[in-house]
Amino acid sequence: MATTETPNRSWWHRNQQTLTPLLFLAPGLLMFAVYVVWPIFSSFRLSLYDYDGLGRKVWLGLANYRELFADRAFKTSLKNNVIWLVLYMLAVPAGLAIAIFLNQTVRGIRIYKSLFFFPFVISQVVVGLMFAWFYAPNFGLLYKLIEMVTGKGIAVLADPHLATYGIIAAGLWPQIAYCMILDLTGLNNVAPDQIEAARLDGAKGLKMLWYVILPQLRPATFIAVVVTVIGALRSFDLVSIMTNGGPFGSTRVLSYYMYEQALSEYGYRMGYGAAIAVVLFGIMMIFISGFIWKMVRDERGAR
Amino acid sequence: MLHLNKGASAALIVGLLSSTAAFADQRVLNYYADYDAIPLAAMEALIADFEAANPDIDVVLQNFDHEGYKTAIRNFLTTDAPDLANWYAGNRMAPFVESGQFMDVSDVWADNGLNESLGSALASMTIDGKQWGIPYTYYQWGIYYNKDAYAAVGAEVPTTWDEFVANCEKFAAAGIDCLTTGTSALWPGAGIFDYLDLRTNGYEYHMDLTSGKIAWTDEGVRNTFAEWAKVQPYITANHAAIDWQDAAALLVQGKAANYVMGNFAVGVFKQGGMTNDNLGFMPFPTINPDVARAEEAPTDTIHIPSGATNVEDAKTFLAFIASADAQTKLNAAIGQLPINSGSTVAADDPFISAGFELLSTTPGGIAQFFDRDAPAEMAKIGMEGFQEFMVLPENLDAILERLEAARQRIYN
Amino acid sequence: MFPRPIEKSSPAVRTLYKVALPVALLLWLFPLLGVALTSLRPASDLAMGNYFGIPSSIAFSNYADVFNNSPIGQYILNSFKVTIPTVIGTLVLSCMTGFALGIYRFRGNIIVFFLFVAGNFVPFQILMVPVRDLTYNLGLYNTTGGLALFHIAFQTGFCTLFMRNFIAALPRELIEAARVEGVAEWRIFWYIVLPLMRPAIAALSVLVFTFIWNDFFWATVLTTSASTQPVTAGLSSLNGQWIAAWHLVSAGSIVAALPPVLMFFLMQKHFIAGLTLGAVK
């Protein structure tokens, strides 16, 4: 560094420790603020208006929310979201089970692991199409199988009582794969000496799993729960591809219902859609704050 | 200008060098549309005719994806309005008319005598006593049936609803679905409702219902559903999970006998292997002989957005599209029906001739289809109700109460 | 190791395990195999109801049909036009934010960090209408660029989380030593930190590529026409046209799924490293 620099440069020099992070943060933070942070507030505001994307926005106050409480479709969506959340959680133990099954060192096991994982890599659109084909009335594989066993096929996606479960099953497929890979990585890092010590104490099977392995898998399980909750609440793609919310709205979830109200052919109630989004956001916030709280605590502990 | 090959671009450069003056007088007419491949080609041919007749006008057609257009129009009308835009008749155009996005074109109708020549579509193009666009094509709905299936069970083609229902017994005994439909996309079910309601209560009642003036819990609506209940057990069981084309396959294969559909389905039936020999068409049977026969014929239209810059030429174009010759040519190419009463249709296509005959003699009136006659939101809720009724008819009371609650909210 | 290694079990158990593996895999990939087989089945088989029997011939022509008779080639090109700029943009931004948050201790550091983290969890729907309006007002509605711009912003949140944790775990002595030498901060970033971030960059590029390629929601919201739609949205509209033509739907699905699948198998190590970040202590 030459000493013949302008005073300007040396001012920069003195302050670069403070300024560098600001400059480095600025572009990313700006983009994030414009595309993620500001829209959240904007949606909150919009949810208080009646707006069809064409005319003027009309102030409604809380009327959109009052309407939500009486809206049968909203209740169905909310109920289905709860079903999604509960059943999606099956991915966590199911993923663990497959991980344990695959955590061996026989020949070719790496290929098996990749192939078991690979549903997760496929787009949900494709997963939805695959399962729609699997369930299809009259010629779908599942329909045929059931017909072979019971004599009468079941068209899962035509039955208002079954359709949601059919879609969740499709969603679980990649989700289990995701949880599996988290657990496999976790299992790889379980301290071998602790296992040996426990073995000497006579622990094995489920007991070993419960008292020795699971506590060590806690970080993997935490992430698995987080991604599964988010996945369950984001269940838009499969519903849209497989049923469009039907038959007669029985498979709607909040994320889909919001889109339907705000932007679909029969929709354009953007204010009402925004109100649905706010409710969904509220539900997500319950989980987010829990996750963040735990992460902040870990962060503090690490420092 | 779509395909610029080397020769063309050379010619273009020469043209720019030599005759800029000739181009200076050309006025551009921007037209946004949502045609599929075949109608697109037909419209392009028609535009070529128009440009030949009006050498100083250059029509620039920007074609959108059919589904995407429904979203795009809401944006471009307010921000970069073209001079012409495609849309639909009936209540479907009401939001754009009411928010002032479409221009009043009553003068085009008056100046060209369209009130007479396009008379069958006048009502569906009129809001507040003014006309807001030009209709250029429509097609009939009715019942398409498999003649072989009728022959197999020894059934006669019905003219009354009672005969139709009686036939269903015969089809059921033979393991054939009397009535098929695929309501995965909801709208095919609305075709059945519309016709049942038109035949039970008549055109005026149906229009009052779709425009929110009659309660869904009204006795008339209940009567319509009572007629529907008679055939409900004979409708294809898994209709809620299949698309209309899947149901068309059932008709082609003889697994189903009747299908309430629009004339566009003929192409699908014939692709599946049916011919004029075994594919039949009948008007929807009579239910209440005291109501005048009304039909369903969704109409496609062209409008001038309020933000258009070249209104004068746009009106010239609309007048051209309204003419008998233009409508004859366009509809012959796309296999649909012209609206202009001076137009002609191909006599060798039994379905087109039947439709032309059916619609030009309709005494009761022409409905646009449920999702165009009712506001979009009501249409969605209504069609879900129809689908639910066909799956779970015992829910009728709950369905009607729900529709009534929606009506009270939506139309106020 | 848990469970007990299979080599230590009896030969019977070992054989059972070796049989169970392929059987389990077959069941697991059942829907996928069905679709893969259907994609090679001639249309005539489907028309005659031969859905699951032995195909009368292997019809690679289905794939040719898909490319010749639908805009799927254009859709795939669009997907690349969205995905590649997003990967580059996201990595540039998140390397910078990660550096700022991982190296410097300043007031608000942790708040900014958790702002990025929390943004990841937000349901898309709450962003939908404003982001659509914003994109429209920028004149980028129905363009691949407009879609990529949103993706860059959103993915920056996730990648910042990853990058910051990665950088924070680097040995601080390196940076301190450089500062003592009087190296400018931006040079520390460029010459010291960035080269060390290569594994993180590799992992994130594979992950972001896959996420963006597979995105359906934003593709539906921000693009509408065949000339701009990525392959997920394109496939969804083709599905509407190809009703009852499952051989085409299947072939189209496989084509759409192929790029991320190839990416995964080629870059498996990085992919899993990225995905399982934080799964171990």
Coordinates of N, CA, C and O in Angstrom, one line a residue, chain A residues 170-265:
Chain A
A170 N -48.7 -39.5 -2.5 CA -47.8 -39.1 -3.6 C -46.7 -38.1 -3.0 O -45.6 -38.2 -3.4
G171 N -47.2 -37.2 -2.1 CA -46.2 -36.3 -1.6 C -45.2 -36.9 -0.6 O -44.1 -36.5 -0.5
L172 N -45.7 -38.0 0.1 CA -44.8 -38.7 1.0 C -43.6 -39.4 0.3 O -42.5 -39.5 0.9
W173 N -43.9 -39.8 -0.9 CA -42.8 -40.5 -1.6 C -41.5 -39.8 -1.7 O -40.5 -40.2 -1.1
P174 N -41.5 -38.5 -2.3 CA -40.2 -37.8 -2.2 C -39.8 -37.3 -0.8 O -38.6 -37.3 -0.5
Q175 N -40.8 -37.0 0.0 CA -40.5 -36.5 1.3 C -39.8 -37.6 2.2 O -38.8 -37.3 2.9
I176 N -40.2 -38.8 2.1 CA -39.6 -39.9 2.8 C -38.1 -40.0 2.3 O -37.2 -40.2 3.1
A177 N -37.9 -39.9 1.0 CA -36.6 -40.0 0.5 C -35.7 -38.9 1.1 O -34.5 -39.2 1.4
Y178 N -36.2 -37.7 1.2 CA -35.5 -36.6 1.8 C -35.1 -36.9 3.3 O -33.9 -36.8 3.7
C179 N -36.1 -37.4 4.0 CA -35.8 -37.7 5.4 C -34.8 -38.8 5.5 O -33.9 -38.8 6.4
M180 N -34.9 -39.8 4.6 CA -34.0 -40.9 4.6 C -32.5 -40.4 4.5 O -31.6 -40.9 5.2
I181 N -32.3 -39.5 3.5 CA -30.9 -39.1 3.3 C -30.4 -38.3 4.5 O -29.2 -38.4 4.8
L182 N -31.2 -37.6 5.1 CA -30.8 -36.9 6.3 C -30.4 -37.9 7.4 O -29.3 -37.7 8.0
D183 N -31.2 -38.9 7.6 CA -30.9 -39.9 8.6 C -29.7 -40.7 8.3 O -28.9 -41.1 9.2
L184 N -29.5 -41.0 7.0 CA -28.3 -41.8 6.6 C -27.1 -41.0 6.9 O -26.1 -41.6 7.5
T185 N -27.1 -39.7 6.6 CA -25.9 -38.9 7.0 C -25.7 -38.9 8.5 O -24.6 -39.0 9.0
G186 N -26.8 -38.7 9.2 CA -26.8 -38.7 10.7 C -26.2 -40.1 11.2 O -25.3 -40.1 12.0
L187 N -26.7 -41.2 10.7 CA -26.2 -42.5 11.1 C -24.7 -42.7 10.9 O -24.1 -43.3 11.7
N188 N -24.3 -42.1 9.8 CA -22.9 -42.2 9.5 C -22.0 -41.6 10.6 O -20.8 -41.9 10.7
N189 N -22.6 -40.6 11.3 CA -21.8 -39.8 12.2 C -22.1 -40.2 13.7 O -21.6 -39.5 14.6
V190 N -22.9 -41.2 13.9 CA -23.1 -41.7 15.2 C -21.8 -42.2 15.8 O -21.1 -43.0 15.1
A191 N -21.4 -41.8 17.0 CA -20.1 -42.2 17.5 C -20.0 -43.7 17.7 O -20.9 -44.3 18.5
P192 N -19.1 -44.4 17.1 CA -19.1 -45.9 17.1 C -18.8 -46.4 18.5 O -19.3 -47.4 19.0
D193 N -17.9 -45.6 19.3 CA -17.6 -46.1 20.6 C -18.8 -46.2 21.6 O -18.9 -47.1 22.4
Q194 N -19.7 -45.2 21.4 CA -20.9 -45.3 22.2 C -21.7 -46.5 21.9 O -22.3 -47.1 22.8
I195 N -21.8 -46.8 20.6 CA -22.6 -48.0 20.2 C -21.9 -49.3 20.8 O -22.6 -50.1 21.4
E196 N -20.6 -49.3 20.7 CA -19.9 -50.5 21.3 C -20.1 -50.6 22.8 O -20.4 -51.7 23.3
A197 N -20.0 -49.4 23.4 CA -20.2 -49.4 24.9 C -21.6 -49.9 25.2 O -21.8 -50.8 26.1
A198 N -22.6 -49.4 24.5 CA -24.0 -49.8 24.8 C -24.2 -51.3 24.5 O -24.9 -52.0 25.2
R199 N -23.5 -51.8 23.4 CA -23.6 -53.2 23.1 C -23.1 -54.1 24.2 O -23.6 -55.1 24.6
L200 N -21.9 -53.6 24.8 CA -21.4 -54.4 25.9 C -22.3 -54.4 27.1 O -22.4 -55.4 27.8
D201 N -23.1 -53.3 27.2 CA -24.1 -53.3 28.3 C -25.3 -54.1 28.0 O -26.3 -54.1 28.7
G202 N -25.3 -54.7 26.8 CA -26.4 -55.6 26.4 C -27.6 -54.9 25.7 O -28.6 -55.5 25.5
A203 N -27.4 -53.6 25.3 CA -28.5 -53.0 24.6 C -28.4 -53.4 23.1 O -27.4 -53.5 22.5
K204 N -29.6 -53.6 22.6 CA -29.7 -53.9 21.1 C -31.1 -53.6 20.6 O -32.0 -53.3 21.4
G205 N -31.2 -53.7 19.3 CA -32.5 -53.4 18.7 C -33.1 -52.1 19.0 O -32.5 -51.1 19.0
L206 N -34.4 -52.2 19.3 CA -35.2 -50.9 19.6 C -34.6 -50.1 20.8 O -34.6 -48.9 20.8
K207 N -34.2 -50.9 21.8 CA -33.6 -50.2 22.9 C -32.4 -49.4 22.6 O -32.3 -48.2 23.0
M208 N -31.6 -50.0 21.8 CA -30.4 -49.2 21.3 C -30.8 -48.0 20.5 O -30.3 -46.9 20.7
L209 N -31.8 -48.2 19.6 CA -32.3 -47.1 18.8 C -32.8 -46.0 19.6 O -32.4 -44.8 19.4
W210 N -33.6 -46.3 20.6 CA -34.2 -45.3 21.4 C -33.3 -44.5 22.3 O -33.3 -43.3 22.4
Y211 N -32.4 -45.3 23.0 CA -31.6 -44.7 24.0 C -30.2 -44.1 23.5 O -29.6 -43.3 24.1
V212 N -29.7 -44.8 22.5 CA -28.4 -44.4 22.0 C -28.4 -43.7 20.7 O -27.8 -42.6 20.5
I213 N -29.1 -44.2 19.7 CA -29.1 -43.7 18.4 C -29.9 -42.4 18.2 O -29.4 -41.4 17.8
L214 N -31.2 -42.5 18.6 CA -32.0 -41.3 18.4 C -31.5 -40.0 19.0 O -31.5 -39.0 18.4
P215 N -31.0 -40.1 20.2 CA -30.4 -38.8 20.8 C -29.3 -38.2 19.9 O -29.2 -37.0 19.8
Q216 N -28.5 -39.1 19.3 CA -27.5 -38.6 18.5 C -28.0 -38.2 17.1 O -27.3 -37.4 16.4
L217 N -29.1 -38.6 16.7 CA -29.7 -38.2 15.4 C -30.5 -36.9 15.5 O -31.1 -36.5 14.6
R218 N -30.5 -36.3 16.7 CA -31.4 -35.2 17.0 C -31.2 -34.1 15.9 O -32.2 -33.6 15.4
P219 N -30.0 -33.7 15.5 CA -29.9 -32.6 14.5 C -30.6 -33.0 13.2 O -31.3 -32.2 12.6
A220 N -30.4 -34.3 12.8 CA -31.0 -34.8 11.5 C -32.5 -34.8 11.7 O -33.2 -34.3 10.8
T221 N -33.0 -35.2 12.8 CA -34.4 -35.3 13.0 C -35.0 -33.9 13.0 O -36.1 -33.6 12.4
F222 N -34.3 -32.9 13.6 CA -34.8 -31.6 13.7 C -35.0 -31.0 12.2 O -36.0 -30.5 11.9
I223 N -34.0 -31.2 11.4 CA -34.1 -30.7 10.0 C -35.2 -31.5 9.3 O -36.0 -30.9 8.6
A224 N -35.3 -32.8 9.5 CA -36.3 -33.5 8.9 C -37.7 -33.0 9.2 O -38.6 -32.8 8.4
V225 N -37.9 -32.7 10.5 CA -39.2 -32.1 10.9 C -39.5 -30.8 10.3 O -40.5 -30.5 9.7
V226 N -38.4 -29.9 10.2 CA -38.6 -28.6 9.7 C -39.0 -28.7 8.2 O -40.0 -28.1 7.7
V227 N -38.2 -29.5 7.4 CA -38.5 -29.6 6.0 C -39.9 -30.3 5.7 O -40.6 -29.9 4.8
T228 N -40.3 -31.2 6.6 CA -41.5 -31.8 6.4 C -42.7 -30.9 6.7 O -43.7 -30.9 6.0
V229 N -42.6 -30.1 7.7 CA -43.6 -29.1 8.0 C -43.8 -28.2 6.9 O -44.9 -27.9 6.4
I230 N -42.7 -27.6 6.4 CA -42.7 -26.7 5.3 C -43.3 -27.4 4.1 O -44.2 -26.8 3.4
G231 N -42.9 -28.6 3.8 CA -43.4 -29.3 2.6 C -44.9 -29.5 2.7 O -45.6 -29.3 1.7
A232 N -45.4 -29.8 3.9 CA -46.8 -30.1 4.1 C -47.6 -28.8 3.8 O -48.6 -28.8 3.2
L233 N -47.1 -27.7 4.3 CA -47.8 -26.4 4.1 C -47.7 -25.9 2.7 O -48.5 -25.0 2.3
R234 N -46.7 -26.3 2.0 CA -46.5 -25.8 0.7 C -47.1 -26.7 -0.4 O -46.9 -26.5 -1.6
S235 N -47.9 -27.6 0.0 CA -48.5 -28.6 -0.9 C -49.4 -28.1 -2.0 O -50.5 -28.3 -2.1
F236 N -48.8 -27.2 -2.9 CA -49.5 -26.7 -4.0 C -49.5 -27.5 -5.2 O -50.5 -27.8 -5.8
D237 N -48.3 -27.9 -5.6 CA -48.0 -28.5 -6.9 C -48.8 -29.8 -7.1 O -49.5 -29.9 -8.1
L238 N -48.8 -30.6 -6.1 CA -49.5 -31.9 -6.3 C -51.0 -31.7 -6.4 O -51.6 -32.4 -7.2
V239 N -51.6 -30.9 -5.6 CA -53.0 -30.7 -5.6 C -53.4 -30.1 -7.0 O -54.3 -30.5 -7.6
S240 N -52.6 -29.2 -7.4 CA -52.9 -28.5 -8.7 C -52.8 -29.5 -9.9 O -53.6 -29.5 -10.8
I241 N -51.8 -30.4 -9.8 CA -51.6 -31.3 -10.9 C -52.6 -32.5 -10.9 O -53.2 -32.9 -11.9
M242 N -52.9 -33.0 -9.7 CA -53.6 -34.2 -9.6 C -55.1 -34.0 -9.6 O -55.9 -34.8 -10.1
T243 N -55.6 -33.0 -8.9 CA -57.1 -32.9 -8.8 C -57.6 -31.5 -9.0 O -58.8 -31.3 -9.1
N244 N -56.8 -30.4 -9.1 CA -57.3 -29.1 -9.1 C -58.2 -28.8 -8.0 O -59.1 -28.0 -8.1
G245 N -57.9 -29.4 -6.8 CA -58.7 -29.2 -5.7 C -60.0 -30.0 -5.6 O -60.6 -30.1 -4.6
G246 N -60.3 -30.7 -6.7 CA -61.6 -31.5 -6.7 C -61.4 -32.8 -6.2 O -60.3 -33.2 -5.7
P247 N -62.4 -33.7 -6.2 CA -63.8 -33.5 -6.6 C -64.5 -32.5 -5.6 O -64.3 -32.6 -4.4
F248 N -65.2 -31.6 -6.3 CA -65.9 -30.5 -5.6 C -65.2 -30.0 -4.4 O -65.8 -29.8 -3.3
G249 N -64.0 -29.6 -4.6 CA -63.2 -28.9 -3.6 C -62.8 -29.7 -2.4 O -62.2 -29.1 -1.4
S250 N -62.9 -31.0 -2.4 CA -62.6 -31.8 -1.3 C -61.1 -31.9 -1.0 O -60.7 -32.4 0.0
T251 N -60.3 -31.6 -2.0 CA -58.8 -31.8 -1.8 C -58.1 -30.4 -1.7 O -56.9 -30.4 -1.7
R252 N -58.9 -29.4 -1.6 CA -58.2 -28.0 -1.5 C -57.4 -28.0 -0.2 O -57.7 -28.5 0.8
V253 N -56.3 -27.3 -0.4 CA -55.5 -26.9 0.8 C -55.3 -25.3 0.7 O -55.6 -24.8 -0.4
L254 N -54.9 -24.7 1.8 CA -54.9 -23.2 1.8 C -54.0 -22.7 0.6 O -54.4 -21.7 0.0
S255 N -52.9 -23.3 0.4 CA -52.0 -22.7 -0.6 C -52.7 -22.8 -2.0 O -52.6 -21.8 -2.8
Y256 N -53.5 -23.8 -2.3 CA -54.2 -23.9 -3.5 C -55.4 -23.0 -3.6 O -55.6 -22.3 -4.6
Y257 N -56.1 -23.0 -2.5 CA -57.3 -22.2 -2.4 C -57.0 -20.7 -2.6 O -57.7 -19.9 -3.3
M258 N -55.9 -20.3 -2.0 CA -55.4 -18.9 -2.2 C -55.2 -18.6 -3.7 O -55.7 -17.6 -4.2
Y259 N -54.5 -19.5 -4.4 CA -54.2 -19.3 -5.8 C -55.5 -19.2 -6.6 O -55.7 -18.4 -7.4
E260 N -56.4 -20.2 -6.2 CA -57.7 -20.2 -6.9 C -58.5 -18.9 -6.8 O -59.1 -18.5 -7.8
Q261 N -58.5 -18.4 -5.6 CA -59.3 -17.2 -5.4 C -58.6 -16.0 -6.0 O -59.3 -15.1 -6.5
A262 N -57.3 -15.9 -6.0 CA -56.7 -14.7 -6.4 C -56.3 -14.7 -7.9 O -56.3 -13.6 -8.5
L263 N -56.1 -15.8 -8.5 CA -55.5 -15.8 -9.9 C -56.1 -16.8 -10.9 O -55.6 -16.8 -12.0
S264 N -57.0 -17.6 -10.5 CA -57.4 -18.6 -11.5 C -58.5 -18.1 -12.4 O -59.0 -17.0 -12.2
E265 N -58.9 -18.9 -13.3 CA -59.9 -18.5 -14.3 C -61.2 -18.0 -13.6 O -61.8 -17.0 -14.0

